Short mmCIF file of C-alpha atoms and ligand atoms in Angstrom, two decimals:
data_model
loop_
_atom_site.label_atom_id
_atom_site.label_comp_id
_atom_site.label_asym_id
_atom_site.label_seq_id
_atom_site.Cartn_x
_atom_site.Cartn_y
_atom_site.Cartn_z
CA MET W 78 -0.39 -0.32 0.30
CA ALA W 79 1.31 3.54 -1.19
CA LEU W 80 2.64 5.85 2.15
CA LYS W 81 2.26 9.07 1.23
CA LYS W 82 3.17 12.64 2.72
CA ILE W 83 0.05 14.68 3.57
CA ARG W 84 1.25 17.00 1.26
CA GLU W 85 0.99 15.05 -1.54
CA ILE W 86 -2.27 14.28 -0.90
CA LEU W 87 -2.60 18.46 -0.26
CA ASP W 88 -0.96 18.48 -4.09
CA GLY W 89 -3.48 15.93 -5.95
CA CYS W 90 -1.55 13.31 -6.28
CA CYS W 91 -2.89 10.62 -4.88
CA LEU W 92 -5.97 8.70 -7.06
CA ALA W 93 -9.78 8.82 -5.25
CA ASP W 94 -9.60 5.23 -6.02
CA GLN W 95 -6.62 3.80 -4.71
CA THR W 96 -6.35 3.05 -0.45
CA ILE W 97 -3.22 4.63 1.06
CA GLN W 98 -1.71 5.32 4.21
CA ILE W 99 -1.05 8.27 6.57
CA ARG W 100 1.62 8.36 9.15
CA GLY W 101 1.23 11.00 11.44
CA TRP W 102 -0.90 11.88 15.09
CA VAL W 103 -3.74 13.35 16.00
CA TYR W 104 -3.52 17.41 15.13
CA ARG W 105 -7.84 17.23 16.56
CA LYS W 106 -10.27 15.55 17.18
CA ARG W 107 -14.93 16.10 16.95
CA GLU W 108 -16.93 13.61 17.39
CA GLY W 109 -20.06 13.65 15.90
CA LYS W 110 -22.94 10.46 16.51
CA GLU W 111 -22.51 9.42 13.37
CA LEU W 112 -19.25 10.71 12.04
CA ILE W 113 -15.31 11.25 13.72
CA PHE W 114 -13.36 13.91 11.79
CA LEU W 115 -9.66 13.25 12.93
CA VAL W 116 -7.28 15.74 11.29
CA LEU W 117 -4.23 14.29 11.48
CA ARG W 118 -0.33 15.75 11.59
CA ASP W 119 2.92 15.48 10.01
CA SER W 120 6.19 17.30 8.94
CA THR W 121 4.41 17.84 5.28
CA GLY W 122 0.69 19.28 6.95
CA VAL W 123 -2.18 19.03 8.22
CA ILE W 124 -5.21 16.97 6.67
CA GLN W 125 -8.57 16.37 7.75
CA CYS W 126 -10.11 12.61 7.69
CA THR W 127 -13.70 11.37 8.32
CA VAL W 128 -14.50 7.83 9.92
CA LYS W 129 -18.17 6.43 9.47
CA LYS W 130 -20.07 5.18 12.42
CA ASN W 131 -20.07 1.57 10.33
CA SER W 132 -16.41 1.15 9.16
CA SER W 133 -14.24 -0.79 10.98
CA ALA W 134 -11.98 2.33 11.91
CA TRP W 135 -15.07 3.71 14.08
CA SER W 136 -13.86 2.09 18.06
CA ASP W 137 -10.30 3.33 17.91
CA ALA W 138 -11.54 6.18 16.15
CA GLN W 139 -13.33 6.79 19.79
CA LYS W 140 -10.15 6.00 21.34
CA VAL W 141 -7.48 8.32 20.53
CA THR W 142 -6.48 11.11 22.45
CA ILE W 143 -5.00 14.81 20.77
CA GLU W 144 -1.10 13.89 19.63
CA SER W 145 -1.78 10.29 19.37
CA SER W 146 0.17 8.95 16.85
CA LEU W 147 -0.91 6.60 14.17
CA THR W 148 -1.52 4.78 10.94
CA LEU W 149 -4.49 5.76 9.33
CA GLU W 150 -5.98 3.93 5.89
CA GLY W 151 -8.52 5.40 3.44
CA VAL W 152 -9.01 6.42 0.70
CA ALA W 153 -8.69 11.24 -0.34
CA HIS W 154 -11.12 13.38 -2.32
CA GLU W 155 -11.06 16.45 -2.76
CA ASP W 156 -14.04 18.39 -1.11
CA LYS W 157 -14.12 21.89 -0.85
CA ARG W 158 -15.23 22.35 2.73
CA ALA W 159 -12.25 20.73 3.66
CA PRO W 160 -9.28 22.75 4.98
CA GLY W 161 -6.54 22.66 1.85
CA GLY W 162 -9.19 20.94 0.30
CA TYR W 163 -8.76 17.68 0.59
CA GLU W 164 -10.01 15.13 2.86
CA VAL W 165 -9.91 11.27 3.77
CA SER W 166 -12.62 8.80 3.72
CA THR W 167 -10.75 6.48 6.64
CA GLU W 168 -10.49 2.58 6.24
CA SER W 169 -8.70 1.78 9.20
CA ILE W 170 -6.55 2.87 12.01
CA ASN W 171 -3.80 1.62 14.41
CA ILE W 172 -2.88 3.39 16.99
CA THR W 173 1.13 3.98 17.56
CA GLY W 174 1.13 5.75 20.80
CA LEU W 175 -2.30 6.53 22.15
CA ALA W 176 -1.38 9.53 24.02
CA GLU W 177 -2.46 10.34 27.75
CA THR W 178 -4.69 13.84 27.62
CA PHE W 179 -2.61 16.71 25.80
CA PRO W 180 -1.37 19.66 28.42
CA ILE W 181 -1.85 22.07 25.09
CA GLY W 182 -5.76 23.65 24.37
CA LYS W 183 -7.31 26.29 22.94
CA ASP W 184 -8.15 28.32 26.48
CA LYS W 185 -4.14 28.02 27.37
CA SER W 186 -1.72 30.81 28.26
CA GLU W 187 0.97 32.26 26.55
CA GLU W 188 3.13 32.15 29.71
CA PHE W 189 1.71 28.27 29.73
CA ILE W 190 3.12 27.68 25.91
CA ARG W 191 6.37 29.11 26.96
CA ASP W 192 6.47 26.49 29.79
CA MET W 193 5.33 23.89 27.18
CA ARG W 194 8.51 24.63 24.22
CA HIS W 195 9.08 20.38 24.21
CA LEU W 196 4.96 19.76 23.21
CA TRP W 197 4.49 23.43 21.35
CA LEU W 198 6.96 23.06 18.77
CA ARG W 199 4.76 20.05 16.83
CA SER W 200 2.10 23.46 16.28
CA ARG W 201 1.14 24.82 13.17
CA LYS W 202 2.73 27.58 14.11
CA MET W 203 6.70 26.36 15.41
CA ASN W 204 6.40 23.74 12.44
CA LEU W 205 6.16 26.56 9.51
CA VAL W 206 7.91 29.02 11.34
CA MET W 207 11.08 26.54 11.32
CA LYS W 208 10.84 25.58 8.00
CA VAL W 209 10.96 29.10 7.19
CA ARG W 210 14.14 29.67 9.20
CA ASN W 211 16.10 26.46 7.41
CA GLN W 212 15.34 27.84 4.42
CA VAL W 213 17.74 30.70 4.99
CA PHE W 214 20.11 29.17 6.47
CA GLU W 215 19.73 27.02 2.78
CA SER W 216 19.24 30.09 1.12
CA ALA W 217 22.14 32.39 2.97
CA ARG W 218 25.09 29.38 2.46
CA GLU W 219 23.63 29.82 -1.26
CA TYR W 220 24.50 32.86 -1.60
CA PHE W 221 27.54 32.56 -0.04
CA ASN W 222 28.94 29.39 -1.79
CA SER W 223 28.52 31.45 -5.35
CA GLN W 224 30.27 33.76 -4.25
CA LYS W 225 33.01 31.63 -3.15
CA TYR W 226 33.68 32.05 0.10
CA THR W 227 34.35 28.58 2.56
CA GLU W 228 32.12 27.76 5.23
CA VAL W 229 34.46 28.15 8.75
CA SER W 230 34.27 26.44 12.31
CA PRO W 231 34.70 29.12 15.23
CA PRO W 232 34.58 28.37 18.78
CA MET W 233 32.78 28.82 20.92
CA PHE W 234 34.39 28.92 24.01
CA ILE W 235 37.11 31.52 23.88
CA SER W 236 39.64 32.96 26.43
CA ALA W 237 39.38 36.28 25.59
CA ALA W 238 36.31 39.60 25.64
CA VAL W 239 36.13 40.13 21.94
CA GLU W 240 34.38 43.17 22.95
CA GLY W 241 32.87 44.92 26.14
CA GLY W 242 32.44 43.02 28.48
CA SER W 243 29.50 43.65 30.39
CA THR W 244 27.50 41.49 28.20
CA LEU W 245 29.85 38.56 27.82
CA PHE W 246 28.79 35.04 29.93
CA GLY W 247 31.83 33.76 31.44
CA LEU W 248 32.53 30.37 32.31
CA LYS W 249 34.75 27.90 34.32
CA TYR W 250 37.21 26.11 32.58
CA PHE W 251 38.24 23.19 34.53
CA ASP W 252 40.49 25.44 36.88
CA GLN W 253 40.20 27.95 34.54
CA GLN W 254 37.92 31.23 33.76
CA LEU W 255 36.78 31.43 29.89
CA TYR W 256 33.74 32.68 28.02
CA LEU W 257 31.58 32.10 25.32
CA THR W 258 31.87 33.77 22.58
CA GLN W 259 29.85 37.21 21.06
CA SER W 260 30.93 37.04 18.06
CA SER W 261 33.33 34.96 15.66
CA GLN W 262 35.02 37.61 14.58
CA LEU W 263 38.29 37.87 15.51
CA TYR W 264 38.63 34.03 14.45
CA LEU W 265 37.33 34.36 10.92
CA GLU W 266 39.61 37.03 10.61
CA ILE W 267 42.64 34.30 11.68
CA LEU W 268 40.78 32.24 8.68
CA MET W 269 41.24 35.10 6.31
CA PHE W 270 44.29 34.98 5.74
CA SER W 271 44.65 31.29 4.66
CA LEU W 272 40.97 31.01 3.21
CA GLU W 273 40.84 34.57 1.85
CA LYS W 274 36.59 34.88 1.71
CA VAL W 275 35.13 33.45 5.22
CA PHE W 276 31.78 32.83 6.49
CA CYS W 277 30.06 30.72 9.63
CA ILE W 278 26.75 30.20 10.99
CA ALA W 279 27.37 29.58 14.55
CA PRO W 280 25.69 30.88 17.65
CA SER W 281 26.82 34.02 19.73
CA PHE W 282 26.74 34.49 23.53
CA ARG W 283 25.34 38.24 25.11
CA ALA W 284 24.23 37.99 28.61
CA GLU W 285 21.82 40.34 27.75
CA LYS W 286 19.40 41.45 30.31
CA SER W 287 17.33 43.87 28.90
CA ARG W 288 13.88 41.67 27.66
CA THR W 289 12.74 43.53 24.20
CA ILE W 290 11.66 41.75 21.18
CA ARG W 291 14.94 41.49 19.97
CA HIS W 292 17.10 40.16 22.58
CA LEU W 293 18.26 36.23 22.77
CA THR W 294 21.07 34.71 24.82
CA GLU W 295 21.79 32.43 22.29
CA TYR W 296 21.31 33.62 18.65
CA TRP W 297 22.52 32.91 15.37
CA HIS W 298 25.04 34.72 14.10
CA MET W 299 25.90 34.75 10.36
CA GLU W 300 29.27 36.11 10.43
CA GLY W 301 31.29 37.07 6.96
CA GLU W 302 35.08 38.60 6.57
CA TRP W 303 37.50 39.18 3.61
CA PRO W 304 40.26 41.06 2.47
CA PHE W 305 41.19 43.63 0.20
CA ALA W 306 37.52 44.95 0.91
CA ASP W 307 36.07 48.29 1.54
CA MET W 308 32.76 50.02 2.42
CA ASN W 309 31.40 50.04 -0.27
CA ASP W 310 32.17 46.39 -1.27
CA LEU W 311 30.94 45.21 2.21
CA MET W 312 27.44 47.22 1.80
CA ALA W 313 27.11 45.64 -2.00
CA PHE W 314 27.61 42.42 -0.80
CA GLU W 315 25.52 42.67 2.17
CA GLU W 316 22.82 44.06 0.12
CA GLY W 317 23.64 41.02 -2.64
CA LEU W 318 22.84 38.44 0.10
CA MET W 319 20.10 40.03 2.05
CA THR W 320 18.09 40.61 -1.24
CA HIS W 321 19.22 36.29 -2.57
CA ILE W 322 17.83 35.30 0.81
CA CYS W 323 14.88 37.41 0.46
CA GLN W 324 13.93 36.17 -3.41
CA SER W 325 14.92 32.75 -2.79
CA VAL W 326 12.65 32.08 0.45
CA SER W 327 10.35 34.02 -0.36
CA GLU W 328 10.27 31.16 -3.57
CA LYS W 329 10.46 28.61 -1.90
CA CYS W 330 7.79 29.25 0.71
CA GLU W 331 4.94 30.38 -1.07
CA LYS W 332 2.35 28.02 1.71
CA GLU W 333 4.43 29.22 5.13
CA PHE W 334 3.90 32.50 4.27
CA ALA W 335 0.06 31.99 3.21
CA GLU W 336 -0.43 29.88 6.49
CA LEU W 337 1.37 31.93 8.54
CA GLY W 338 -0.75 35.21 7.35
CA ALA W 339 2.55 36.64 6.71
CA ASP W 340 3.41 39.41 4.27
CA ILE W 341 5.27 37.52 1.07
CA ASN W 342 5.38 40.68 -0.85
CA LYS W 343 7.76 42.81 1.07
CA LEU W 344 10.41 40.14 0.56
CA LYS W 345 9.79 39.93 -2.83
CA ALA W 346 9.98 43.56 -2.74
CA VAL W 347 13.78 43.58 -1.59
CA LYS W 348 16.29 44.32 -4.45
CA ALA W 349 19.36 46.10 -4.28
CA PRO W 350 21.02 48.88 -3.90
CA PHE W 351 19.89 49.63 -0.53
CA PRO W 352 19.47 52.90 0.49
CA LYS W 353 22.13 54.24 2.35
CA ILE W 354 23.03 57.92 4.64
CA THR W 355 25.23 58.09 6.93
CA TYR W 356 24.85 58.45 10.82
CA LYS W 357 25.28 62.68 10.62
CA GLU W 358 22.52 62.09 8.49
CA ALA W 359 20.53 60.05 10.73
CA ILE W 360 20.97 62.09 13.73
CA GLU W 361 19.87 65.13 11.46
CA ARG W 362 16.99 62.98 10.78
CA LEU W 363 15.94 62.36 14.21
CA LYS W 364 17.04 65.56 15.73
CA PRO W 365 13.43 66.83 15.15
CA LYS W 366 11.58 63.94 17.32
CA ASN W 367 14.80 63.25 19.70
CA PRO W 368 16.41 66.85 20.28
CA ALA W 369 17.96 65.05 23.23
CA LEU W 370 20.17 63.60 20.76
CA ASP W 371 23.18 64.87 19.29
CA TRP W 372 26.38 63.63 17.42
CA GLY W 373 27.90 61.09 19.50
CA ALA W 374 25.40 59.37 20.89
CA ASP W 375 24.60 55.46 19.73
CA LEU W 376 20.54 54.94 18.20
CA GLY W 377 18.49 53.22 19.98
CA TYR W 378 16.07 51.08 19.13
CA GLU W 379 13.61 53.48 19.04
CA ASP W 380 15.78 56.55 17.07
CA GLU W 381 15.91 52.91 14.99
CA LYS W 382 12.87 52.62 14.45
CA VAL W 383 11.58 55.68 13.62
CA LEU W 384 14.23 55.84 11.05
CA ALA W 385 13.44 52.41 9.77
CA GLU W 386 9.88 53.37 9.37
CA GLU W 387 10.69 56.15 6.74
CA PHE W 388 12.28 54.07 4.88
CA GLY W 389 9.94 50.67 5.15
CA GLN W 390 12.63 48.49 3.45
CA PRO W 391 16.11 47.42 4.61
CA PHE W 392 18.66 50.42 4.47
CA PHE W 393 22.47 51.12 5.83
CA VAL W 394 23.34 53.74 8.34
CA TYR W 395 27.86 54.47 8.03
CA ASP W 396 30.29 56.26 9.08
CA TYR W 397 29.50 55.98 13.29
CA PRO W 398 31.44 57.83 15.95
CA THR W 399 34.80 55.86 16.36
CA GLU W 400 34.10 56.28 20.38
CA ILE W 401 30.79 54.19 20.38
CA LYS W 402 32.65 51.20 18.05
CA ALA W 403 34.76 48.02 18.58
CA PHE W 404 38.26 49.05 18.91
CA TYR W 405 39.11 47.21 15.93
CA CYS W 406 37.04 49.04 14.12
CA LYS W 407 39.24 51.11 11.11
CA THR W 408 38.54 55.23 10.99
CA TYR W 409 39.39 57.72 8.30
CA GLN W 410 42.75 58.68 7.93
CA ASP W 411 41.73 62.44 7.33
CA HIS W 412 38.44 61.53 10.03
CA PRO W 413 39.75 59.81 12.82
CA GLU W 414 37.12 60.37 14.35
CA ILE W 415 34.35 58.52 12.28
CA ALA W 416 34.46 55.21 11.96
CA MET W 417 33.94 52.98 8.75
CA SER W 418 30.98 50.88 10.44
CA VAL W 419 28.02 50.72 8.84
CA ASP W 420 24.76 48.91 10.33
CA MET W 421 21.35 47.44 8.22
CA MET W 422 18.33 48.13 9.59
CA VAL W 423 14.88 47.06 9.16
CA PRO W 424 11.15 48.13 10.18
CA ARG W 425 9.76 47.60 13.03
CA ILE W 426 12.68 45.71 14.34
CA GLY W 427 15.81 48.06 13.52
CA GLU W 428 19.43 46.67 13.53
CA ILE W 429 19.94 43.47 12.24
CA SER W 430 23.87 43.77 11.49
CA THR W 431 26.40 45.64 11.82
CA GLY W 432 30.30 45.46 9.83
CA GLY W 433 32.86 47.52 8.93
CA ALA W 434 36.41 48.00 7.89
CA ARG W 435 38.75 46.30 10.03
CA GLU W 436 41.86 48.16 11.68
CA ASP W 437 44.70 47.14 9.74
CA ASN W 438 47.77 48.96 11.11
CA LYS W 439 49.07 47.59 14.41
CA GLU W 440 50.50 51.15 15.58
CA ILE W 441 46.90 52.57 15.21
CA LEU W 442 45.33 49.01 16.26
CA ILE W 443 47.49 49.25 19.39
CA GLU W 444 46.63 53.18 20.08
CA ARG W 445 42.75 52.16 19.82
CA MET W 446 42.99 48.83 22.37
CA LYS W 447 44.80 51.53 24.91
CA ALA W 448 42.30 54.50 24.70
CA GLN W 449 39.54 51.80 25.38
CA GLY W 450 41.43 50.24 28.41
CA LEU W 451 41.63 47.39 26.84
CA ASN W 452 45.61 45.79 27.47
CA PRO W 453 47.35 44.86 23.97
CA GLN W 454 49.18 42.08 25.48
CA ASP W 455 45.30 40.01 25.72
CA TYR W 456 45.07 40.09 21.96
CA GLU W 457 48.74 39.22 21.21
CA TRP W 458 47.39 36.99 18.18
CA TYR W 459 45.10 39.40 16.92
CA LEU W 460 47.97 41.28 16.71
CA ASP W 461 50.26 38.42 14.59
CA LEU W 462 47.81 39.35 12.07
CA ARG W 463 48.33 43.05 11.86
CA ARG W 464 52.50 41.87 12.28
CA TYR W 465 52.27 39.55 9.71
CA GLY W 466 50.99 39.76 6.00
CA THR W 467 48.94 42.65 7.04
CA VAL W 468 45.75 43.79 4.11
CA PRO W 469 42.31 46.18 4.77
CA HIS W 470 39.56 43.64 5.02
CA ALA W 471 36.17 44.33 6.27
CA GLY W 472 32.96 41.96 6.94
CA PHE W 473 30.08 42.38 9.42
CA GLY W 474 27.94 39.95 11.30
CA MET W 475 23.65 39.33 10.70
CA GLY W 476 21.29 38.18 13.47
CA VAL W 477 19.39 34.97 11.76
CA GLU W 478 16.91 35.65 14.29
CA ARG W 479 16.46 39.23 13.71
CA LEU W 480 16.47 38.27 10.70
CA ILE W 481 13.38 36.00 10.82
CA VAL W 482 10.99 38.21 13.15
CA TRP W 483 10.96 40.92 10.56
CA MET W 484 9.88 38.28 7.17
CA LEU W 485 7.40 37.03 9.07
CA ASP W 486 6.44 39.69 11.28
CA LEU W 487 6.79 37.61 14.25
CA ASP W 488 5.46 39.05 17.90
CA ASN W 489 9.05 38.45 19.47
CA ILE W 490 12.23 36.72 18.91
CA ILE W 491 11.46 33.99 20.69
CA ASP W 492 9.44 32.36 18.07
CA ALA W 493 12.89 33.01 15.04
CA ILE W 494 14.58 29.96 17.29
CA PRO W 495 13.77 26.49 18.22
CA PHE W 496 14.62 26.72 21.74
CA PRO W 497 14.98 30.08 23.04
CA ARG W 498 17.46 31.33 25.84
CA THR W 499 16.54 34.79 27.78
CA THR W 500 17.31 35.85 31.24
CA ARG W 501 14.57 33.88 32.47
CA ARG W 502 14.65 30.71 29.37
CA PHE W 503 16.36 27.86 29.55
CA TYR W 504 13.53 25.35 29.99
CA PRO W 505 13.52 22.69 28.19
P1 ATP X 184 22.17 45.70 19.94
O1 ATP X 184 23.12 47.13 19.93
O2 ATP X 184 20.72 45.58 18.86
O3 ATP X 184 21.60 44.83 21.04
P2 ATP X 184 24.85 44.76 19.02
O4 ATP X 184 25.19 46.26 18.31
O5 ATP X 184 24.96 45.18 20.19
O6 ATP X 184 23.22 44.74 18.87
P3 ATP X 184 25.85 43.25 17.38
O7 ATP X 184 27.37 43.58 18.51
O8 ATP X 184 26.32 44.61 16.26
O9 ATP X 184 24.73 43.51 18.38
O10 ATP X 184 26.50 42.16 16.26
C1 ATP X 184 26.07 41.87 15.41
C2 ATP X 184 23.80 41.16 15.01
O11 ATP X 184 23.94 40.11 16.01
C3 ATP X 184 23.09 42.03 15.23
O12 ATP X 184 23.13 43.37 14.21
C4 ATP X 184 21.61 41.72 15.47
O13 ATP X 184 21.45 41.20 13.99
C5 ATP X 184 22.76 40.42 16.20
N1 ATP X 184 22.36 40.43 17.69
C6 ATP X 184 23.45 40.79 18.50
N2 ATP X 184 22.67 40.86 19.65
C7 ATP X 184 21.50 39.71 19.97
C8 ATP X 184 20.59 39.27 20.64
N3 ATP X 184 20.88 39.89 21.94
N4 ATP X 184 19.78 38.63 19.76
C9 ATP X 184 19.83 38.50 19.40
N5 ATP X 184 20.72 39.08 18.12
C10 ATP X 184 21.43 39.47 17.91
MG1 MG X 185 25.74 46.05 15.73
#
């Protein structure tokens, strides 16, 4: 007998006179006197199955509970009234795992559902979000590969902070103090000297106390680094990557977007080049709404949102004040107060990536470290990269979950990752 995925049936691939088999779980159940409706789910979708009172499946259909696993045999046929347009007339049911009373029901609070993450991941919403997430990874890799970047694997345990220590997680490593990485940038810089164009998609950890819709303590960071690149090369690459991901996801995830009620046209509209403004222009634009904002201040979430609303699409803000940027940011020779740093922003979320040119001069780098109260001795290996064959180079890091929150218009970043880690959540 033909074993079918639910998607195949919904795509009309099953003949009306052929008995088919579905393996799945009971998603919904409605019981009438003469008819039981079971909505089954598998990884590919949900489908309504009917069981008639006179069928041999009746007693098993009565017995099954929400989330019971089973193999169902029946005949699929088109039915305009059924969700998805197809229905299965059930002939037999073979229960694999009879489920106890499922704790998640309609009347449960958001808080309760979050505590039940291990079960909530079976919901249609999470199933669809994770498929879109998978496509984002695939499309991103596709673009990096097409541009001849090599994917590398940086470490998660590190011995020194990449930048400021305030959001750094420390941990006991046998008898020593180590940290969890906040960014793989410095390691990509090492590998760049061997492989030239490199990228990674790996976790980054931030001890973020702020509870916002865009911060996790563990998130997936898509980072790239390559030699002989300047700010224009950097922005051109980032907008190319973003355009490819949006176009490719919009082509391959049409069904997921439709079922989630997300606007796919927003993705289709993403096309390089993106609007670009300097930090100085950003301040001037924001000044009427936020008079306290002066040159030198970092843009806050609220500022970024206001700017992003004006653009209504991904855009760049570049040339930030040196004093608010990390020690490795390259500065302009005749304007050392300005750093070659660029953020990509999107509506509602604000910043989704930060990139820039890296300081390639050893002496300037040491000065910058000292100015920020860092000890150059802690960065000996990093300084070696400038000692032995230094080159101008640039790179960036984009938060994968921030990208997904924006794409799908999710309420909160925690739904863009299967097992969100925040100040309060680390279970299961
Ligand atoms: P923010 O100011 O929003 O906290 P950041 O400037 O500190 O972010 P970067 O160090 O520039 O972050 O990290 C690069 C990218 O990683 C960010 O643009 C963002 O997309 C993502 N990112 C940073 N922190 C987080 C976080 N806590 N949770 C999820 N994504 C993050
Ligand atoms: Mg940033």
